[in-house]
Amino acid sequence: ARQSCQGEGEARLEAGGEVRGTGQDHGGRRFTAAEPARLRDRVLNMIDRNAKIFICGHRGMVGSACVRKFEKEGYSNILKRARAELDLRNQLAVKEFFDAEQPDYVILAGAKVGGIMANKTHCAEFLLENLEIQNNVIMQSYLHGVRKFCFLGSSCIYPCRAPQPIREEYLLTGPLEPTNEGYALAKIAGYKLCLYLSRQYGWNTVSLMPCNLYGTNDNYDPENSHVFPAFVRRFVTAARENKTEEVLWGTGAPLREFLHVDDVANAVYYFMQNHNDPEVVNIGSGSDITIRELAGKIAAAAGFRGEIRWDASKPDGMYRKLMDSSKARKLGWKPEITIDEGIRRTIQEYKDG
């Protein structure tokens, strides 16, 4: 079978279980099916404190949370590269980075992300750039013998009309949400590439799909922030300016699930240490809340004492989106930060920032 890679060279996944790189893409390195299996066996114990851990996207919300978690646990050999230093879309640059640094573990938290309007307007870029990032990082991790790889996706990979709560087996059982289809398709492809490399060649990967996230280093931009940070910004500002009312879109009736980003980092740490199965795992809080109730909680915590009015002429969006995270619970992980504690922390960080 032949699998093409970007650039001048190409990788051949040969019938004998070998992966052969040609040209400058993979440096001519070869792996047999037995070697990745041996690498997998080496990570059944805890990750060595001196291991090199490359966290892609370390300046983003999830990546920075992973850096904080691993540093808190005593890991100091963490590789971090800003986009100006390493463009993950550039295949040659990624290969040269792996040649030089030889990381032991990789966490792919970097991606091209944006709000609904950006996704809808630039769907080609969201698909292409995320595929480039994923293909480059995943393949170079595999070809350089990375001991374990963590792929982070999103709940948007699931069909827009999937039964609630959304179980892992609902993947690819129906159409995706049209507004972010490009991003979702890229994330599905990244997960499947990890899964196939694991099944065919024994490479050790884990793939985690978080629900809606919030917390430290969130995006508070007025034009493209998500609902949680948007509410924090608006109600903190309204409280400071002593506004008497705040008008929000929709009816407030839809239900959403939220998880603090530190809980996701805890999940990454836990599954990198304790789980050796490439099948997707949902990471969520396990409960949802109406947008109306969320607004009330954030308003109260921000000190806003005015009236909240709802503009029902504006769209509500999808009525409910709740992940079934029972698989993660059975495997030993569970969230620690309640919604009330998460709101308190986030508002304080926003005020301090």
PDB file of C-alpha atoms in Angstrom, residues 134-253:
ATOM      1  CA  GLN A 134      -1.364  16.829  12.134  1.00  0.00           C
ATOM      2  CA  ASN A 135       0.268  14.925   9.270  1.00  0.00           C
ATOM      3  CA  ASN A 136       3.643  16.531   9.910  1.00  0.00           C
ATOM      4  CA  VAL A 137       3.701  16.080  13.679  1.00  0.00           C
ATOM      5  CA  ILE A 138       2.137  12.616  13.734  1.00  0.00           C
ATOM      6  CA  MET A 139       4.348  11.135  11.015  1.00  0.00           C
ATOM      7  CA  GLN A 140       7.582  12.646  12.311  1.00  0.00           C
ATOM      8  CA  SER A 141       6.706  11.430  15.810  1.00  0.00           C
ATOM      9  CA  TYR A 142       6.168   7.932  14.464  1.00  0.00           C
ATOM     10  CA  LEU A 143       9.230   7.879  12.220  1.00  0.00           C
ATOM     11  CA  HIS A 144      11.483   9.198  15.005  1.00  0.00           C
ATOM     12  CA  GLY A 145      10.393   6.514  17.460  1.00  0.00           C
ATOM     13  CA  VAL A 146       8.374   8.695  19.854  1.00  0.00           C
ATOM     14  CA  ARG A 147       7.415   6.397  22.705  1.00  0.00           C
ATOM     15  CA  LYS A 148       3.885   7.688  23.105  1.00  0.00           C
ATOM     16  CA  PHE A 149       1.743  10.239  21.296  1.00  0.00           C
ATOM     17  CA  CYS A 150      -1.324  12.111  22.549  1.00  0.00           C
ATOM     18  CA  PHE A 151      -3.786  13.474  19.989  1.00  0.00           C
ATOM     19  CA  LEU A 152      -6.290  16.068  21.183  1.00  0.00           C
ATOM     20  CA  GLY A 153      -9.467  16.600  19.214  1.00  0.00           C
ATOM     21  CA  SER A 154     -12.883  18.090  19.887  1.00  0.00           C
ATOM     22  CA  SER A 155     -16.481  17.050  20.433  1.00  0.00           C
ATOM     23  CA  CYS A 156     -17.252  18.564  17.001  1.00  0.00           C
ATOM     24  CA  ILE A 157     -16.052  15.284  15.436  1.00  0.00           C
ATOM     25  CA  TYR A 158     -19.423  13.750  16.276  1.00  0.00           C
ATOM     26  CA  PRO A 159     -22.571  14.011  14.125  1.00  0.00           C
ATOM     27  CA  CYS A 160     -24.627  17.131  14.754  1.00  0.00           C
ATOM     28  CA  ARG A 161     -27.728  15.024  15.402  1.00  0.00           C
ATOM     29  CA  ALA A 162     -26.069  12.331  17.487  1.00  0.00           C
ATOM     30  CA  PRO A 163     -28.114  10.895  20.379  1.00  0.00           C
ATOM     31  CA  GLN A 164     -27.435  12.513  23.758  1.00  0.00           C
ATOM     32  CA  PRO A 165     -25.230  11.956  25.657  1.00  0.00           C
ATOM     33  CA  ILE A 166     -22.720  11.398  22.839  1.00  0.00           C
ATOM     34  CA  ARG A 167     -20.845   8.101  23.026  1.00  0.00           C
ATOM     35  CA  GLU A 168     -17.552   7.338  21.286  1.00  0.00           C
ATOM     36  CA  GLU A 169     -19.165   4.818  18.941  1.00  0.00           C
ATOM     37  CA  TYR A 170     -21.355   7.542  17.400  1.00  0.00           C
ATOM     38  CA  LEU A 171     -18.369   8.798  15.390  1.00  0.00           C
ATOM     39  CA  LEU A 172     -19.068   8.790  11.620  1.00  0.00           C
ATOM     40  CA  THR A 173     -22.700   7.719  12.011  1.00  0.00           C
ATOM     41  CA  GLY A 174     -24.187  10.913  10.549  1.00  0.00           C
ATOM     42  CA  PRO A 175     -23.487  14.356   9.047  1.00  0.00           C
ATOM     43  CA  LEU A 176     -21.304  16.868  10.872  1.00  0.00           C
ATOM     44  CA  GLU A 177     -22.275  20.369  11.956  1.00  0.00           C
ATOM     45  CA  PRO A 178     -21.895  22.366   8.697  1.00  0.00           C
ATOM     46  CA  THR A 179     -20.473  25.526  10.315  1.00  0.00           C
ATOM     47  CA  ASN A 180     -17.245  23.816  11.450  1.00  0.00           C
ATOM     48  CA  GLU A 181     -17.143  20.802   9.148  1.00  0.00           C
ATOM     49  CA  GLY A 182     -13.643  21.563   7.839  1.00  0.00           C
ATOM     50  CA  TYR A 183     -12.120  21.613  11.312  1.00  0.00           C
ATOM     51  CA  ALA A 184     -14.054  18.497  12.335  1.00  0.00           C
ATOM     52  CA  LEU A 185     -12.954  16.545   9.264  1.00  0.00           C
ATOM     53  CA  ALA A 186      -9.320  17.382   9.993  1.00  0.00           C
ATOM     54  CA  LYS A 187      -9.661  16.202  13.588  1.00  0.00           C
ATOM     55  CA  ILE A 188     -11.305  12.951  12.488  1.00  0.00           C
ATOM     56  CA  ALA A 189      -8.475  12.370  10.006  1.00  0.00           C
ATOM     57  CA  GLY A 190      -5.833  13.018  12.688  1.00  0.00           C
ATOM     58  CA  TYR A 191      -7.447  10.575  15.077  1.00  0.00           C
ATOM     59  CA  LYS A 192      -7.802   7.934  12.369  1.00  0.00           C
ATOM     60  CA  LEU A 193      -4.146   8.300  11.326  1.00  0.00           C
ATOM     61  CA  CYS A 194      -3.062   7.687  14.922  1.00  0.00           C
ATOM     62  CA  LEU A 195      -5.455   4.752  15.176  1.00  0.00           C
ATOM     63  CA  TYR A 196      -4.221   3.124  11.956  1.00  0.00           C
ATOM     64  CA  LEU A 197      -0.547   3.540  12.855  1.00  0.00           C
ATOM     65  CA  SER A 198      -1.289   1.963  16.221  1.00  0.00           C
ATOM     66  CA  ARG A 199      -3.234  -0.955  14.810  1.00  0.00           C
ATOM     67  CA  GLN A 200      -0.898  -1.699  11.901  1.00  0.00           C
ATOM     68  CA  TYR A 201       2.485  -1.031  13.469  1.00  0.00           C
ATOM     69  CA  GLY A 202       1.998  -1.134  17.235  1.00  0.00           C
ATOM     70  CA  TRP A 203       2.731   2.546  17.825  1.00  0.00           C
ATOM     71  CA  ASN A 204       1.467   3.765  21.186  1.00  0.00           C
ATOM     72  CA  THR A 205      -1.099   6.572  20.868  1.00  0.00           C
ATOM     73  CA  VAL A 206      -3.997   7.956  22.885  1.00  0.00           C
ATOM     74  CA  SER A 207      -6.725  10.199  21.438  1.00  0.00           C
ATOM     75  CA  LEU A 208      -8.800  12.388  23.732  1.00  0.00           C
ATOM     76  CA  MET A 209     -11.893  14.374  22.715  1.00  0.00           C
ATOM     77  CA  PRO A 210     -12.766  17.139  25.211  1.00  0.00           C
ATOM     78  CA  CYS A 211     -16.100  18.944  25.487  1.00  0.00           C
ATOM     79  CA  ASN A 212     -16.427  22.773  25.596  1.00  0.00           C
ATOM     80  CA  LEU A 213     -13.454  24.146  27.512  1.00  0.00           C
ATOM     81  CA  TYR A 214     -12.853  27.301  29.518  1.00  0.00           C
ATOM     82  CA  GLY A 215     -10.288  28.669  31.940  1.00  0.00           C
ATOM     83  CA  THR A 216      -6.749  30.001  31.992  1.00  0.00           C
ATOM     84  CA  ASN A 217      -5.524  31.551  28.714  1.00  0.00           C
ATOM     85  CA  ASP A 218      -8.977  31.477  27.122  1.00  0.00           C
ATOM     86  CA  ASN A 219      -9.837  33.732  24.186  1.00  0.00           C
ATOM     87  CA  TYR A 220     -11.787  36.841  25.253  1.00  0.00           C
ATOM     88  CA  ASP A 221     -11.871  38.546  21.870  1.00  0.00           C
ATOM     89  CA  PRO A 222     -15.261  40.265  21.408  1.00  0.00           C
ATOM     90  CA  GLU A 223     -15.589  39.046  17.825  1.00  0.00           C
ATOM     91  CA  ASN A 224     -14.780  35.337  18.040  1.00  0.00           C
ATOM     92  CA  SER A 225     -14.774  34.154  21.669  1.00  0.00           C
ATOM     93  CA  HIS A 226     -16.966  31.281  22.780  1.00  0.00           C
ATOM     94  CA  VAL A 227     -19.934  31.642  25.132  1.00  0.00           C
ATOM     95  CA  PHE A 228     -18.129  31.110  28.458  1.00  0.00           C
ATOM     96  CA  PRO A 229     -15.327  33.679  28.024  1.00  0.00           C
ATOM     97  CA  ALA A 230     -17.787  36.025  26.289  1.00  0.00           C
ATOM     98  CA  PHE A 231     -20.027  35.999  29.367  1.00  0.00           C
ATOM     99  CA  VAL A 232     -17.052  36.533  31.680  1.00  0.00           C
ATOM    100  CA  ARG A 233     -15.859  39.547  29.705  1.00  0.00           C
ATOM    101  CA  ARG A 234     -19.321  41.068  29.364  1.00  0.00           C
ATOM    102  CA  PHE A 235     -20.418  40.676  32.977  1.00  0.00           C
ATOM    103  CA  VAL A 236     -17.114  41.778  34.502  1.00  0.00           C
ATOM    104  CA  THR A 237     -17.223  44.853  32.261  1.00  0.00           C
ATOM    105  CA  ALA A 238     -20.905  45.503  33.053  1.00  0.00           C
ATOM    106  CA  ALA A 239     -20.208  45.262  36.791  1.00  0.00           C
ATOM    107  CA  ARG A 240     -17.292  47.708  36.530  1.00  0.00           C
ATOM    108  CA  GLU A 241     -19.417  50.172  34.583  1.00  0.00           C
ATOM    109  CA  ASN A 242     -22.446  49.723  36.869  1.00  0.00           C
ATOM    110  CA  LYS A 243     -24.716  48.845  33.949  1.00  0.00           C
ATOM    111  CA  THR A 244     -28.356  48.228  34.778  1.00  0.00           C
ATOM    112  CA  GLU A 245     -28.927  45.542  32.150  1.00  0.00           C
ATOM    113  CA  GLU A 246     -27.130  43.193  29.780  1.00  0.00           C
ATOM    114  CA  VAL A 247     -28.798  41.793  26.661  1.00  0.00           C
ATOM    115  CA  LEU A 248     -27.768  38.298  25.541  1.00  0.00           C
ATOM    116  CA  TRP A 249     -28.570  36.382  22.365  1.00  0.00           C
ATOM    117  CA  GLY A 250     -31.241  33.681  22.185  1.00  0.00           C
ATOM    118  CA  THR A 251     -33.567  32.324  24.842  1.00  0.00           C
ATOM    119  CA  GLY A 252     -30.946  30.897  27.189  1.00  0.00           C
ATOM    120  CA  ALA A 253     -32.648  27.490  27.004  1.00  0.00           C
TER     121      ALA A 253
END
